[in-house]
mmCIF file of C-alpha atoms in Angstrom:
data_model
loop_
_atom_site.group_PDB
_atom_site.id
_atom_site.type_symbol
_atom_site.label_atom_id
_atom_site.label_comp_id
_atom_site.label_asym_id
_atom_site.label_seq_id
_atom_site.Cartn_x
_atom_site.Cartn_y
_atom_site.Cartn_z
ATOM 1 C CA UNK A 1 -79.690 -32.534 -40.774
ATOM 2 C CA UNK A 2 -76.674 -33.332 -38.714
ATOM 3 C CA UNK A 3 -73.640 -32.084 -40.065
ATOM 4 C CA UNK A 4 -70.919 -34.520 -41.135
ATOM 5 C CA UNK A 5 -67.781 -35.217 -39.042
ATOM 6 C CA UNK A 6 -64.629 -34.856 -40.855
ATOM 7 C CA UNK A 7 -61.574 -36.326 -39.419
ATOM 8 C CA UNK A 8 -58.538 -34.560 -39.680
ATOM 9 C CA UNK A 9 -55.181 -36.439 -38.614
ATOM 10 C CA UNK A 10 -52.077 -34.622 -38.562
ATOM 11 C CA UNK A 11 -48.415 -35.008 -38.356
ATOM 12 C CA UNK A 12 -46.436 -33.186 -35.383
ATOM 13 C CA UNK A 13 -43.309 -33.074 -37.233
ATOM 14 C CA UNK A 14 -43.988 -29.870 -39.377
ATOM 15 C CA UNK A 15 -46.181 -27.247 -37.613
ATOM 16 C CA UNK A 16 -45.923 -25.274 -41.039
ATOM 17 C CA UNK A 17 -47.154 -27.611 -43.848
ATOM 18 C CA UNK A 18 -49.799 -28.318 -41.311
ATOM 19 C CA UNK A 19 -50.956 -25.175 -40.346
ATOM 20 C CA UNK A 20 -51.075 -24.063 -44.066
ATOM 21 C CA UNK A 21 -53.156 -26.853 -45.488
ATOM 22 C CA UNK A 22 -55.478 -27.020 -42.132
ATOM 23 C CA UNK A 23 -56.137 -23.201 -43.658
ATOM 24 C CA UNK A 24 -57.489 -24.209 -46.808
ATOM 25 C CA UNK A 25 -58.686 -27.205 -45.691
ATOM 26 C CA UNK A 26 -61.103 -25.544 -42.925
ATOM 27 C CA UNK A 27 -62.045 -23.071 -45.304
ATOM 28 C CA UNK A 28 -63.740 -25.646 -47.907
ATOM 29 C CA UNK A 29 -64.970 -27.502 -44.434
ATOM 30 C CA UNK A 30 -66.875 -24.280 -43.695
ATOM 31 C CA UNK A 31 -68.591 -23.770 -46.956
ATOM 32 C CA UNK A 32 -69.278 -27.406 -47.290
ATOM 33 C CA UNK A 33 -70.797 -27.118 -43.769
ATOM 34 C CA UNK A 34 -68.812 -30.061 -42.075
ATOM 35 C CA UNK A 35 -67.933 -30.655 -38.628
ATOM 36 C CA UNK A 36 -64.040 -31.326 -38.091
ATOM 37 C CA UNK A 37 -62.279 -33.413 -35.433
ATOM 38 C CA UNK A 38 -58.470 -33.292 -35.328
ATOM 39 C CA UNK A 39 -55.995 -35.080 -33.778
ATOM 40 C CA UNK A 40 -52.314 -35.244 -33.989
ATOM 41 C CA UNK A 41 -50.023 -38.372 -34.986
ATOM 42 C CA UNK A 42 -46.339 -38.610 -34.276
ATOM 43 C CA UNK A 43 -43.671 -41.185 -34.769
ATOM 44 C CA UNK A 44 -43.934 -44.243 -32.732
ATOM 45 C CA UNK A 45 -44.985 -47.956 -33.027
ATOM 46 C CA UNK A 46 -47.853 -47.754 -31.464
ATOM 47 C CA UNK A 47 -49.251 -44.996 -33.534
ATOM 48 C CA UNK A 48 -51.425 -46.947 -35.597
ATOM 49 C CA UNK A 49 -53.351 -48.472 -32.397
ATOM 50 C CA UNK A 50 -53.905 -44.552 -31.753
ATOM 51 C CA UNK A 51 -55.342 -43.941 -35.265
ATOM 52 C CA UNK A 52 -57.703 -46.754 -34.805
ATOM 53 C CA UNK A 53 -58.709 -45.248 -31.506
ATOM 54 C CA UNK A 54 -59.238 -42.089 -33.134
ATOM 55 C CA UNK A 55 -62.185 -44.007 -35.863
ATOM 56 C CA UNK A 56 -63.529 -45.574 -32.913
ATOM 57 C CA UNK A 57 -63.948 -42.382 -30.842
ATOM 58 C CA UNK A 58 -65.412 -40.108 -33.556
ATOM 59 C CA UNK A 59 -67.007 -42.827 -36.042
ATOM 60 C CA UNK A 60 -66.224 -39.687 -39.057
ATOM 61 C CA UNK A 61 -67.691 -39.782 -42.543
ATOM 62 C CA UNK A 62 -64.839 -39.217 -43.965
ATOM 63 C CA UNK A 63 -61.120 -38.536 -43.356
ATOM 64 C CA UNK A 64 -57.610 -36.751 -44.547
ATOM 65 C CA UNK A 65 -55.059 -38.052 -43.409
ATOM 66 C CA UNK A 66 -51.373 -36.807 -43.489
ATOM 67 C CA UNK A 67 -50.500 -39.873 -40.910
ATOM 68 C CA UNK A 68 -48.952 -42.604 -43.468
ATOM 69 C CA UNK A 69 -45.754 -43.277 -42.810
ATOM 70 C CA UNK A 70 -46.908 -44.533 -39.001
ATOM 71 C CA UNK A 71 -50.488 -45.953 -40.140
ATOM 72 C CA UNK A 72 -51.809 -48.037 -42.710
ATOM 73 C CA UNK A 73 -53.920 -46.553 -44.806
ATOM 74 C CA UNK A 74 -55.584 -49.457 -45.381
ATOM 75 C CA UNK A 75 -56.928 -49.299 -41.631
ATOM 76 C CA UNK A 76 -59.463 -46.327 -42.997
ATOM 77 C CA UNK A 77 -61.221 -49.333 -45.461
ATOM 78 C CA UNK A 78 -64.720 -48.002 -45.730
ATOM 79 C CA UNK A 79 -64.338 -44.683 -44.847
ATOM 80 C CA UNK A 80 -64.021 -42.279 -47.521
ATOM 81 C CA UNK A 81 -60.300 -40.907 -47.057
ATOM 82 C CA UNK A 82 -58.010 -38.520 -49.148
ATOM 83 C CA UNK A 83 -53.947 -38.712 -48.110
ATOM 84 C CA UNK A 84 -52.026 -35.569 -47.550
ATOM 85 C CA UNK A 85 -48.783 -35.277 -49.017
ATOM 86 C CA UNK A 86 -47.802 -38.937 -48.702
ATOM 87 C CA UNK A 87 -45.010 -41.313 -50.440
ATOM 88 C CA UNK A 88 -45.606 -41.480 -53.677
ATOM 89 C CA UNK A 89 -43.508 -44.958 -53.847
ATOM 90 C CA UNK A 90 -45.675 -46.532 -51.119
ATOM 91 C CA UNK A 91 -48.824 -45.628 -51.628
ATOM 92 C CA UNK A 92 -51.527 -48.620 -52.276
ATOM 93 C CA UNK A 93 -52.680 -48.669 -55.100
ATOM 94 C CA UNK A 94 -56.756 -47.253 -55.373
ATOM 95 C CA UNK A 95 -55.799 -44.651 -53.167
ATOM 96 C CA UNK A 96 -56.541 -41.038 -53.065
ATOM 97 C CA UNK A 97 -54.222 -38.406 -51.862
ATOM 98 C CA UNK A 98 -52.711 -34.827 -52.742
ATOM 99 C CA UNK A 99 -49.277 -34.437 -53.174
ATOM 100 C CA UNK A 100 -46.939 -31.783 -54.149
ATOM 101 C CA UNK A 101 -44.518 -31.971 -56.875
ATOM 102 C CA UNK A 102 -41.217 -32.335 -55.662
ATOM 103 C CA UNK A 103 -39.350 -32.150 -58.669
ATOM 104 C CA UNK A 104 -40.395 -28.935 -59.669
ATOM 105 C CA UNK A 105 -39.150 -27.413 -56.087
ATOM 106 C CA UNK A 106 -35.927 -28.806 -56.816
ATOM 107 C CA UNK A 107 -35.582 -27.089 -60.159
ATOM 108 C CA UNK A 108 -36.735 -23.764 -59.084
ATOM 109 C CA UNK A 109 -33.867 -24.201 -56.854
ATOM 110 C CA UNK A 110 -31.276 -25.218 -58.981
ATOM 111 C CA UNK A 111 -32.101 -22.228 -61.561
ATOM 112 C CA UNK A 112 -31.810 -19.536 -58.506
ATOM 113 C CA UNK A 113 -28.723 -21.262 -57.972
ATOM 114 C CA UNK A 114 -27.275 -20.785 -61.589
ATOM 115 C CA UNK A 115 -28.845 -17.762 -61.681
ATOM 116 C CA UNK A 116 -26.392 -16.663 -58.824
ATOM 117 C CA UNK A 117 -23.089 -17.808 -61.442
ATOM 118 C CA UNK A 118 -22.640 -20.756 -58.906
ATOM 119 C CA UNK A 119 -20.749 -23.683 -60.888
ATOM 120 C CA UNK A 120 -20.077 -25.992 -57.768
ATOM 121 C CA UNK A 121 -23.439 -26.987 -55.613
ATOM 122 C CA UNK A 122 -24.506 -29.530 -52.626
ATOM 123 C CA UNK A 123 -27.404 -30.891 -51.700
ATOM 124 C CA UNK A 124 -28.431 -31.769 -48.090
ATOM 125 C CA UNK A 125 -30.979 -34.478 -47.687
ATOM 126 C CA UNK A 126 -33.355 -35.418 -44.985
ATOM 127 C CA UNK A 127 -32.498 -39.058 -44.894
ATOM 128 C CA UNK A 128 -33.282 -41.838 -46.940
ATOM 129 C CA UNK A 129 -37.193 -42.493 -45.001
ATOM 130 C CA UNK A 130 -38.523 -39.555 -47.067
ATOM 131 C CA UNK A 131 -39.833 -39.957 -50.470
ATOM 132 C CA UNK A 132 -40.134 -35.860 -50.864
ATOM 133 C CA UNK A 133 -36.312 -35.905 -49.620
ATOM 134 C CA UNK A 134 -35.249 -37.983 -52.014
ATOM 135 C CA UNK A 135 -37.332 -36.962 -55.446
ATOM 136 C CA UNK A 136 -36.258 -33.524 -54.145
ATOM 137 C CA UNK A 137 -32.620 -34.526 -54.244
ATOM 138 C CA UNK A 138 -33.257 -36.567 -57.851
ATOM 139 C CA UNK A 139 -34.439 -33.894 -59.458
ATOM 140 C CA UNK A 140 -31.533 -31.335 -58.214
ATOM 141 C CA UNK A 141 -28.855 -34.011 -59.197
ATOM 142 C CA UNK A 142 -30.542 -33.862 -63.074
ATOM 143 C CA UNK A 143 -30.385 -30.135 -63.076
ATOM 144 C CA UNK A 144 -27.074 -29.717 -62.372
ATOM 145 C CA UNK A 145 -25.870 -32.653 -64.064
ATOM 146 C CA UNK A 146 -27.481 -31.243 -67.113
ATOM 147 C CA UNK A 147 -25.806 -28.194 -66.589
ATOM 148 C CA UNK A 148 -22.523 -29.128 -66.501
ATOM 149 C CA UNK A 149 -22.300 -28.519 -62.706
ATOM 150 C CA UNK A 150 -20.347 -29.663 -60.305
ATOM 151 C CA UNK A 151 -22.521 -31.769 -56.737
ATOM 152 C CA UNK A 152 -21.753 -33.203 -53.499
ATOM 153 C CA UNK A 153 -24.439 -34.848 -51.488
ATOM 154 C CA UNK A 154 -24.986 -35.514 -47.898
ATOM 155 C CA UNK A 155 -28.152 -36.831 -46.108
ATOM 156 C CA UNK A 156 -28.287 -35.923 -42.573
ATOM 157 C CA UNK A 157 -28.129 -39.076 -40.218
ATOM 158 C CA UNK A 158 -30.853 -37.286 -37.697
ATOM 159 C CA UNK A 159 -34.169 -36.455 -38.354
ATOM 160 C CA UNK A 160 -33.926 -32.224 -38.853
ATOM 161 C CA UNK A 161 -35.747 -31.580 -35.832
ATOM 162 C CA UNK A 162 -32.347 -32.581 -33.819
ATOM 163 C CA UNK A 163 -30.411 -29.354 -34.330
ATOM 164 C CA UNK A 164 -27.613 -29.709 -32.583
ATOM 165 C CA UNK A 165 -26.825 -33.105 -33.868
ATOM 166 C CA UNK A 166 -27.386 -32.086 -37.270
ATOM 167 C CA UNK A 167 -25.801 -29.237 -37.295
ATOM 168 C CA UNK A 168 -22.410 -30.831 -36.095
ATOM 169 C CA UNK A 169 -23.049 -33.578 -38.796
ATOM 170 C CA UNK A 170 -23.657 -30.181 -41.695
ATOM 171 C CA UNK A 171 -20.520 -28.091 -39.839
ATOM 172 C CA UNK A 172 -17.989 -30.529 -40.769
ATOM 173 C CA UNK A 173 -19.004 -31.193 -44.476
ATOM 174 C CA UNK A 174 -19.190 -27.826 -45.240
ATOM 175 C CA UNK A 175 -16.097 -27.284 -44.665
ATOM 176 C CA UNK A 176 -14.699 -29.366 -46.921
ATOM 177 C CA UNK A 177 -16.821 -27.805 -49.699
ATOM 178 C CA UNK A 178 -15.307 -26.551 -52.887
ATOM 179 C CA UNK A 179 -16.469 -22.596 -52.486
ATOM 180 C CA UNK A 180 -18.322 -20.611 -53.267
ATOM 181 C CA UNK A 181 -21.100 -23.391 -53.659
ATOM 182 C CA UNK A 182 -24.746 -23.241 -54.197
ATOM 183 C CA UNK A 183 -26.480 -25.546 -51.821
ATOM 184 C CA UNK A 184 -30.221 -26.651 -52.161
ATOM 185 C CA UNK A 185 -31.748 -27.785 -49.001
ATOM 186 C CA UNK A 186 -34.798 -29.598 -49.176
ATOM 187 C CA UNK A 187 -36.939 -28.099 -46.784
ATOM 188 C CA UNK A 188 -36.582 -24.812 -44.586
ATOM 189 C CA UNK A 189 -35.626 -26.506 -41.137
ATOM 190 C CA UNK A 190 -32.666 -27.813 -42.956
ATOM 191 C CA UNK A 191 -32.335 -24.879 -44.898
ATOM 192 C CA UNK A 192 -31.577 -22.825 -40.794
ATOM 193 C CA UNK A 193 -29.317 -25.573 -39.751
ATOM 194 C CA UNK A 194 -27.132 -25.037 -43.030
ATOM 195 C CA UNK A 195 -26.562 -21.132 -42.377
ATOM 196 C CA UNK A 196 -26.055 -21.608 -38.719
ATOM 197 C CA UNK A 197 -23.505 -23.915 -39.075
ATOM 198 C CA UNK A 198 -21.616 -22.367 -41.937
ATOM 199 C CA UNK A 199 -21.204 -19.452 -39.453
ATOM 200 C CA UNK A 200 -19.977 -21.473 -36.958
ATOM 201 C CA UNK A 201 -17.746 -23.202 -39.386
ATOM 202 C CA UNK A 202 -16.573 -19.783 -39.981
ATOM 203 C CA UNK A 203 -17.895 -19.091 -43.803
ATOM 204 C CA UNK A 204 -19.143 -16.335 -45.351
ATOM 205 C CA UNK A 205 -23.228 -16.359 -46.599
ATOM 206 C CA UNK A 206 -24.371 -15.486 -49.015
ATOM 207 C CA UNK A 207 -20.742 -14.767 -50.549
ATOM 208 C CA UNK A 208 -18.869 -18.473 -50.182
ATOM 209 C CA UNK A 209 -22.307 -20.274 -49.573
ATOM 210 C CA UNK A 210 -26.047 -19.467 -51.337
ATOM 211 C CA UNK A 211 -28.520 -20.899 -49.771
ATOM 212 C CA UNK A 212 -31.723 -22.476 -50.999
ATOM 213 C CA UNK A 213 -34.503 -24.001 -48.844
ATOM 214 C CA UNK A 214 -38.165 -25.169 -49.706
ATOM 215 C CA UNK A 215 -41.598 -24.352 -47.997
ATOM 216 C CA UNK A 216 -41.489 -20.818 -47.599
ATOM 217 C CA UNK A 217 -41.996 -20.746 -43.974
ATOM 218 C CA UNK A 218 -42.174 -16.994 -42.908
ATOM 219 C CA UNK A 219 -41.024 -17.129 -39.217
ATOM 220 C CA UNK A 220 -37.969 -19.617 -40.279
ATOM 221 C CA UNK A 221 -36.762 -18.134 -43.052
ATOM 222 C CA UNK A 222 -37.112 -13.942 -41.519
ATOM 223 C CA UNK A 223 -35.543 -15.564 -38.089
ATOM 224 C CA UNK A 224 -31.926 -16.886 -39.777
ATOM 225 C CA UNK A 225 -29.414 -14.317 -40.640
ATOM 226 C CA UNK A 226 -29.091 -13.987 -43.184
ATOM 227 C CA UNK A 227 -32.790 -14.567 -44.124
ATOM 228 C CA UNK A 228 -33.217 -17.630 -46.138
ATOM 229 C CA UNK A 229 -34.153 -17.542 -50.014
ATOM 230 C CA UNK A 230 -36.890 -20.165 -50.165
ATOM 231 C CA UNK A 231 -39.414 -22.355 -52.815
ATOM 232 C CA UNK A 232 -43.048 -21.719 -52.154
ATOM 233 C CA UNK A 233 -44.961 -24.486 -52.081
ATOM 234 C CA UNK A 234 -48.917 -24.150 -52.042
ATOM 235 C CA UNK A 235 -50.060 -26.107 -49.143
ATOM 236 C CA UNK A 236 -53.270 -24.331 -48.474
ATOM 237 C CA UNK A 237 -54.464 -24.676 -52.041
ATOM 238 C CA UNK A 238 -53.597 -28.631 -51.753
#
């Protein structure tokens, strides 16, 4: 019996969260003896013509999808598909998707944070576009708020993958900072762009500035220096 094709469609704009849940995701494909086809999706307006190609080209029996924000979902009616990860506030309704619980990243966060005898923190944001960014961000606010701590916000203006740009953006609110300050940043990229630019801003980490990122990425976090204290999340089991 022919095996059944499996279409994979990625995002390009985290190599991480995709190679970690391609892991787990190949190793159910294996035992469940599919064939998988993968392609990649990045930002762009024309990236839903490109997903539609994609169907055309490799007629799957089924597909995951991490692609949402750029296609449709509804463009995959008929095919049995599961999201990856995608915004929980825009999802249609009927759908069937994985997600990971924000929230509960942000609290681990917080209590490393308190857990450090921080009493002034900051949050940095990865713009308003991203559900994850923001749920991460509500959830931190609550934390603090409920105990008794201090919070300034800022949501980068960039998407994280333009370092310089954000780190000039990061450089000059840190600086104004109350210190020393616990700041949660929501993923790991962001989390690299914080501690370069408090160095260049000329402040002292861990000692006037504790870090926190999310994702757990091994060659991010063990490249910054100091290395960055970060929230696993369980991709591959997703």
């Amino acid at each position: 019996m022919k095996a059944k094709t499996i279409l994979v469609i990625t995002r390009a704009d985290n190599p991480f969260v995709t190679r970690t849940w391609l892991k787990g995701f190949v190793r159910y494909a294996r035992t469940a003896k599919w064939s998988v086809e993968m392609d990649a999706c990045s930002f762009g307006r024309h990236q839903e013509r490109r997903v539609k190609g994609m169907l055309r080209y490799f007629n799957p029996a089924g597909v995951v999808s991490s692609c949402y924000e750029e296609a449709n979902p509804r463009i995959f009616a008929g095919i049995p598909h599961v999201l990856f990860d995608p915004p929980l506030d825009r999802i249609p309704q009927g759908e069937t998707y994985v997600s990971h619980d924000s929230s509960h990243s942000a609290a681990l966060a917080a209590g490393e944070l308190f857990r450090l005898g921080k009493r002034h923190f900051a949050v940095v944001g990865a713009g308003n576009r991203y559900s994850w960014s923001r749920c991460r961000m509500d959830a931190f606010r609550s934390q603090i708020a409920a105990h008794g701590g201090t919070l300034d916000e800022l949501e980068l203006a960039r998407h994280w993958s333009d370092g310089i740009a954000i780190r000039r953006q990061i450089e000059s609110w840190l600086k104004a900072l109350p210190r020393p300050c616990g700041v949660f940043a929501v993923n790991d990229h962001i989390a690299a762009a914080v501690i370069s630019a408090a160095k260049r801003a000329g402040l002292r980490v861990p000692d006037e500035l504790a870090v926190v990122g999310v994702d757990n990425d091994e060659d991010i976090c063990g490249m910054s220096s100091p290395t960055i204290t970060s929230i696993a999340t369980d991709w591959e089991k997703g």
